[in-house]
C-alpha cells in the first residue's frame, strides 16, 4: 500500500495519508479526508476554514514524536519546548505566548477529543495513539470552548469500533542516546452490538543529548509513559457514549540552559579564565571550549509531570438534529528543578511547581435539516483551579568585581546580591468561563454559502492568594515583600547610591531615592495580599462567504474576531498591587482572510492558498526587568501574511508536497523599560516597528514520498522532508537596548525515513535520521543581561537516528 504523505488539505499546508492506495493500482487521485474541526464531519476541501491536518499514519511517516515536531511541517507555525515535550509553546501566524509561567493560558487552544486543556504543562501529554491531529489557524471565537486569538490544536485519539474483531498493534524502537521506545494497543468488542474497548500505552526513554563535562547525568532527557482506556457504548440505535481516561507521567532531567555571557571585560583589569565576556558571577562559557550541546552545570535536575484526564462524549441522534455533550475532568501536576543560569556557579536556580484541577462541559445542538440552513448552537462552562509555588535562589555565589568596572550602575546593587537568598513566590488563581454560541450556515445555491457565528463569553478570573517572601538558602524565613513592603517601590531592595549615573538620577528624581538603602520587605508572613477579581464580558464571532467556482475550486472570504482573556502576572514582583497593575488586559484580534482551495488534474494535484490581515490589540507577553517579571500589554500590532501549498501525485509511486508561509509583523504601539540603564528605572524604549516574537518572515517545507521497490510481498518506501525558517526574534526588543542576541538566524532541517511495509500491512520495519546535517539552532531565548549578565538559550536536538519495527494482529 502506498502510504503517501499529506493528503489532508485546507487553505494552507495540509498533511494526510491515503493508506488505501496500492502501488500497483491505477488510481492516483488525492484522498478526500473528513475532519470535525467545525464540530460536524466535513471534507476539508468543502469548508472555508484554515486547517492543517495529520492522520495517524502521516504522524508516523514524518517521525513526529511530540507536538514540538509539528511546527516544522505547518506554514506560519513555530513550536518551542522550553521544558521538553510536556510544555510546548505555540506560535501561529505571529500570535504567540512568550510567558513561561504556568498560570498563563496559551493564545493557541489545545484540545484532546474536543476537551480544552488549560494547563500549559499538559499540552504534550496526550500525544500517542492518535487518529489524527488538526491545527486551525486564526482566531477561534465561535465554536471552541475557550476563546483564543491564535488558533486551536485538536488531538483526536483513537476510538474502538463496535463489532470489530479483536486486533492490536505493537511497535518497538531503539535510537540515538540509548533511546528505547514501545507502543502497544489492543481493541475488541466486549458486548456484540453494544460495547467495545481499546487500551493503548506508550513508553519512551533516552539518556539525553546534552552532555555535562563536569560529570553526572545528561540534560534534555526523555522518560515518558502513558496509558489510555477508551470505551465505546452504543446505548441504543440513536444514542452513543464514548469515555476515554488517560494518565501520562514524565520524570526525566530537563533541558539545560546554554549561558552566553554578555559583560564585556576586555578593557578591565583582568580577563583571567575568560575570553573577554562573563556573567555577573564571572562565568565564561566560551573559555571552556564547549561543544554546542555541552553544558557545564552544577546540577541537572528533573522535570516531573503527571496528567490525568477523562473525557466523556455522549451523542443522541434525532430525526433532523443531534445533541452532543462533551464532559471533561483533568488534574495536572508539575515540578521542575532548574539550573536556570546554565553554569557550574550558583547564580540563578529555580524550583517550579504547580497543580491544576480543571473540568468543562460543552452541550451543543447540531442540525441535519433538509433545507438551505444548518445550525450549530451550544452552551459551554469551564473551571480551572491552579496553585503555584516557585523558589528562586539568586547569587549563592558572589558577584564578580569586574562587572562593576564594566558597568558602574551595578556597584550600588552589589551589597544586596551578597547573600541575597531565595524568593518564595506563591499564588492561587481560579478561572471560570461561561459561554453561549451559535454558527448558522446558509447555502442559497449549490455553489454559494454564508457563515454567521456569534459567541458571548463571561470570564471570571480570581486571585484569592498571593505572597512573595525571602528565605535564606537553607530555607530559613527572612522577611516578606508581599504583603509587607511599605516603601512603594516594586524592587527587591533600594540600592546604595554609588555610580555617577545613579547619583545623577537621584538628583533629578529625589522622590524616587528617599527610601533608605536596604531590602524593601517587612516581617515574614505567609499571609496573602488582598484578593483580586476581574470579570470580562465579550462578544466574538465570524462572518464568512464562499463560492464554488467549479465543483473542484472553492473561493472564500471571512472576517473573525477572537479574544484571549486577561491574566494575572505569574512572575515575581515586590509590591502589593491592585487589579490594574497585577492583571494584564484581554487581547483582541480582528482577522480578515481570503483563500482558495482547488483540486486539479483530475484530482491528482491540489493547490490551496490564503492571504490574511490581523489587527492585534493589547497583546499579552512577559517582560523581564532586573529580577522582576512583568506581564505586559502591547498597545497595538499588525500582522499580514500569505500561505500556500501544493500537493501532486506525480505517478503511482511518487508524491510531492510543498508549502510556504510569509509573514510581515510589526508592533504599532509598544514602550518598554530600557534595561541598559539600571540607574534610571523610568527610562523606556520605543519599540514601534519591531517584529513580533516567534514570527519569521519566511517558512517553507517540502516532502517527497517515493515507493522505491514494489513486489508481491510488500514495498520499500522512502520519505525525505525538510523545513526552512528565516530569522526570528525571541524578544519584543529585537536588536534594541542590546537585545540583539535574543534571536535565531535562518536555518533548515532535513529528515529521512526508509521503511519496508508488508503487502498485507501486517508488519513494517523502518530506519530514520533526523536533522541529517546536524544543524545547530536555538528554539528559545530570554535576555537576562540586565539582571544576571547572560542570555538564556535552549538548543534544538542534534542529529539523531532510530530503528523501529511494528506488528499488527
PDB file of C-alpha atoms in Angstrom, residues 215-308:
ATOM      1  CA  UNK A 215      30.088  14.689  35.270  1.00  0.00           C
ATOM      2  CA  UNK A 216      26.676  13.383  36.188  1.00  0.00           C
ATOM      3  CA  UNK A 217      23.599  12.750  34.091  1.00  0.00           C
ATOM      4  CA  UNK A 218      22.928  14.346  30.716  1.00  0.00           C
ATOM      5  CA  UNK A 219      20.328  17.026  30.151  1.00  0.00           C
ATOM      6  CA  UNK A 220      17.376  17.033  27.726  1.00  0.00           C
ATOM      7  CA  UNK A 221      16.344  13.513  28.580  1.00  0.00           C
ATOM      8  CA  UNK A 222      13.099  11.715  27.819  1.00  0.00           C
ATOM      9  CA  UNK A 223      11.323   9.419  30.262  1.00  0.00           C
ATOM     10  CA  UNK A 224       7.627   9.314  29.405  1.00  0.00           C
ATOM     11  CA  UNK A 225       4.964   6.693  29.977  1.00  0.00           C
ATOM     12  CA  UNK A 226       1.248   6.789  29.426  1.00  0.00           C
ATOM     13  CA  UNK A 227      -1.859   4.703  29.153  1.00  0.00           C
ATOM     14  CA  UNK A 228      -5.359   5.262  27.819  1.00  0.00           C
ATOM     15  CA  UNK A 229      -8.562   3.230  28.155  1.00  0.00           C
ATOM     16  CA  UNK A 230     -11.326   4.007  25.665  1.00  0.00           C
ATOM     17  CA  UNK A 231     -14.864   2.598  25.833  1.00  0.00           C
ATOM     18  CA  UNK A 232     -17.469   2.958  23.074  1.00  0.00           C
ATOM     19  CA  UNK A 233     -21.044   2.184  24.181  1.00  0.00           C
ATOM     20  CA  UNK A 234     -23.959   2.012  21.750  1.00  0.00           C
ATOM     21  CA  UNK A 235     -26.731   2.707  24.240  1.00  0.00           C
ATOM     22  CA  UNK A 236     -29.427   2.170  21.624  1.00  0.00           C
ATOM     23  CA  UNK A 237     -29.960   2.810  17.938  1.00  0.00           C
ATOM     24  CA  UNK A 238     -29.885   6.568  18.486  1.00  0.00           C
ATOM     25  CA  UNK A 239     -27.514   7.162  21.403  1.00  0.00           C
ATOM     26  CA  UNK A 240     -23.810   6.534  21.944  1.00  0.00           C
ATOM     27  CA  UNK A 241     -21.296   7.354  24.670  1.00  0.00           C
ATOM     28  CA  UNK A 242     -17.504   7.320  24.394  1.00  0.00           C
ATOM     29  CA  UNK A 243     -15.348   7.503  27.535  1.00  0.00           C
ATOM     30  CA  UNK A 244     -11.585   7.999  27.378  1.00  0.00           C
ATOM     31  CA  UNK A 245      -9.435   8.001  30.512  1.00  0.00           C
ATOM     32  CA  UNK A 246      -5.730   8.826  30.201  1.00  0.00           C
ATOM     33  CA  UNK A 247      -2.763   9.010  32.550  1.00  0.00           C
ATOM     34  CA  UNK A 248       0.678  10.197  31.463  1.00  0.00           C
ATOM     35  CA  UNK A 249       3.837  10.680  33.514  1.00  0.00           C
ATOM     36  CA  UNK A 250       7.198  12.253  32.809  1.00  0.00           C
ATOM     37  CA  UNK A 251      10.282  12.006  35.017  1.00  0.00           C
ATOM     38  CA  UNK A 252      13.497  12.992  33.274  1.00  0.00           C
ATOM     39  CA  UNK A 253      16.307  15.518  33.544  1.00  0.00           C
ATOM     40  CA  UNK A 254      15.185  18.715  31.904  1.00  0.00           C
ATOM     41  CA  UNK A 255      16.851  20.535  29.015  1.00  0.00           C
ATOM     42  CA  UNK A 256      19.733  22.644  30.278  1.00  0.00           C
ATOM     43  CA  UNK A 257      20.321  26.311  29.571  1.00  0.00           C
ATOM     44  CA  UNK A 258      23.232  27.456  27.419  1.00  0.00           C
ATOM     45  CA  UNK A 259      24.641  30.502  29.201  1.00  0.00           C
ATOM     46  CA  UNK A 260      26.029  33.080  26.775  1.00  0.00           C
ATOM     47  CA  UNK A 261      27.706  35.788  28.937  1.00  0.00           C
ATOM     48  CA  UNK A 262      27.433  39.390  27.830  1.00  0.00           C
ATOM     49  CA  UNK A 263      29.525  41.511  30.227  1.00  0.00           C
ATOM     50  CA  UNK A 264      32.496  42.761  28.208  1.00  0.00           C
ATOM     51  CA  UNK A 265      35.568  42.817  30.490  1.00  0.00           C
ATOM     52  CA  UNK A 266      38.223  43.077  27.810  1.00  0.00           C
ATOM     53  CA  UNK A 267      39.072  46.596  28.988  1.00  0.00           C
ATOM     54  CA  UNK A 268      39.025  45.790  32.712  1.00  0.00           C
ATOM     55  CA  UNK A 269      41.908  44.880  34.969  1.00  0.00           C
ATOM     56  CA  UNK A 270      41.699  41.126  34.474  1.00  0.00           C
ATOM     57  CA  UNK A 271      40.483  38.690  31.869  1.00  0.00           C
ATOM     58  CA  UNK A 272      41.839  35.580  33.548  1.00  0.00           C
ATOM     59  CA  UNK A 273      39.914  32.379  32.778  1.00  0.00           C
ATOM     60  CA  UNK A 274      37.770  34.269  30.289  1.00  0.00           C
ATOM     61  CA  UNK A 275      37.588  35.017  26.595  1.00  0.00           C
ATOM     62  CA  UNK A 276      36.551  38.553  27.486  1.00  0.00           C
ATOM     63  CA  UNK A 277      32.867  38.059  28.370  1.00  0.00           C
ATOM     64  CA  UNK A 278      31.448  36.946  31.724  1.00  0.00           C
ATOM     65  CA  UNK A 279      28.126  36.826  33.539  1.00  0.00           C
ATOM     66  CA  UNK A 280      27.670  38.523  36.906  1.00  0.00           C
ATOM     67  CA  UNK A 281      29.395  35.699  38.803  1.00  0.00           C
ATOM     68  CA  UNK A 282      32.345  35.694  36.412  1.00  0.00           C
ATOM     69  CA  UNK A 283      31.453  32.562  34.461  1.00  0.00           C
ATOM     70  CA  UNK A 284      32.640  32.493  30.845  1.00  0.00           C
ATOM     71  CA  UNK A 285      31.284  29.615  28.814  1.00  0.00           C
ATOM     72  CA  UNK A 286      33.344  30.109  25.617  1.00  0.00           C
ATOM     73  CA  UNK A 287      36.589  29.896  27.609  1.00  0.00           C
ATOM     74  CA  UNK A 288      35.760  26.248  28.355  1.00  0.00           C
ATOM     75  CA  UNK A 289      35.718  25.375  24.637  1.00  0.00           C
ATOM     76  CA  UNK A 290      32.398  23.548  24.902  1.00  0.00           C
ATOM     77  CA  UNK A 291      30.520  21.980  22.019  1.00  0.00           C
ATOM     78  CA  UNK A 292      27.120  23.456  21.144  1.00  0.00           C
ATOM     79  CA  UNK A 293      25.230  20.772  23.078  1.00  0.00           C
ATOM     80  CA  UNK A 294      27.596  20.577  26.053  1.00  0.00           C
ATOM     81  CA  UNK A 295      26.732  22.332  29.288  1.00  0.00           C
ATOM     82  CA  UNK A 296      28.702  22.899  32.485  1.00  0.00           C
ATOM     83  CA  UNK A 297      26.155  22.556  35.236  1.00  0.00           C
ATOM     84  CA  UNK A 298      26.475  22.157  38.975  1.00  0.00           C
ATOM     85  CA  UNK A 299      23.117  20.368  38.993  1.00  0.00           C
ATOM     86  CA  UNK A 300      20.946  18.696  36.368  1.00  0.00           C
ATOM     87  CA  UNK A 301      17.526  18.441  37.922  1.00  0.00           C
ATOM     88  CA  UNK A 302      14.375  16.577  36.932  1.00  0.00           C
ATOM     89  CA  UNK A 303      11.221  17.691  35.190  1.00  0.00           C
ATOM     90  CA  UNK A 304       8.308  15.750  36.689  1.00  0.00           C
ATOM     91  CA  UNK A 305       4.741  15.880  35.419  1.00  0.00           C
ATOM     92  CA  UNK A 306       1.654  13.774  35.910  1.00  0.00           C
ATOM     93  CA  UNK A 307      -1.549  14.365  33.971  1.00  0.00           C
ATOM     94  CA  UNK A 308      -4.878  12.590  34.467  1.00  0.00           C
TER      95      UNK A 308
END
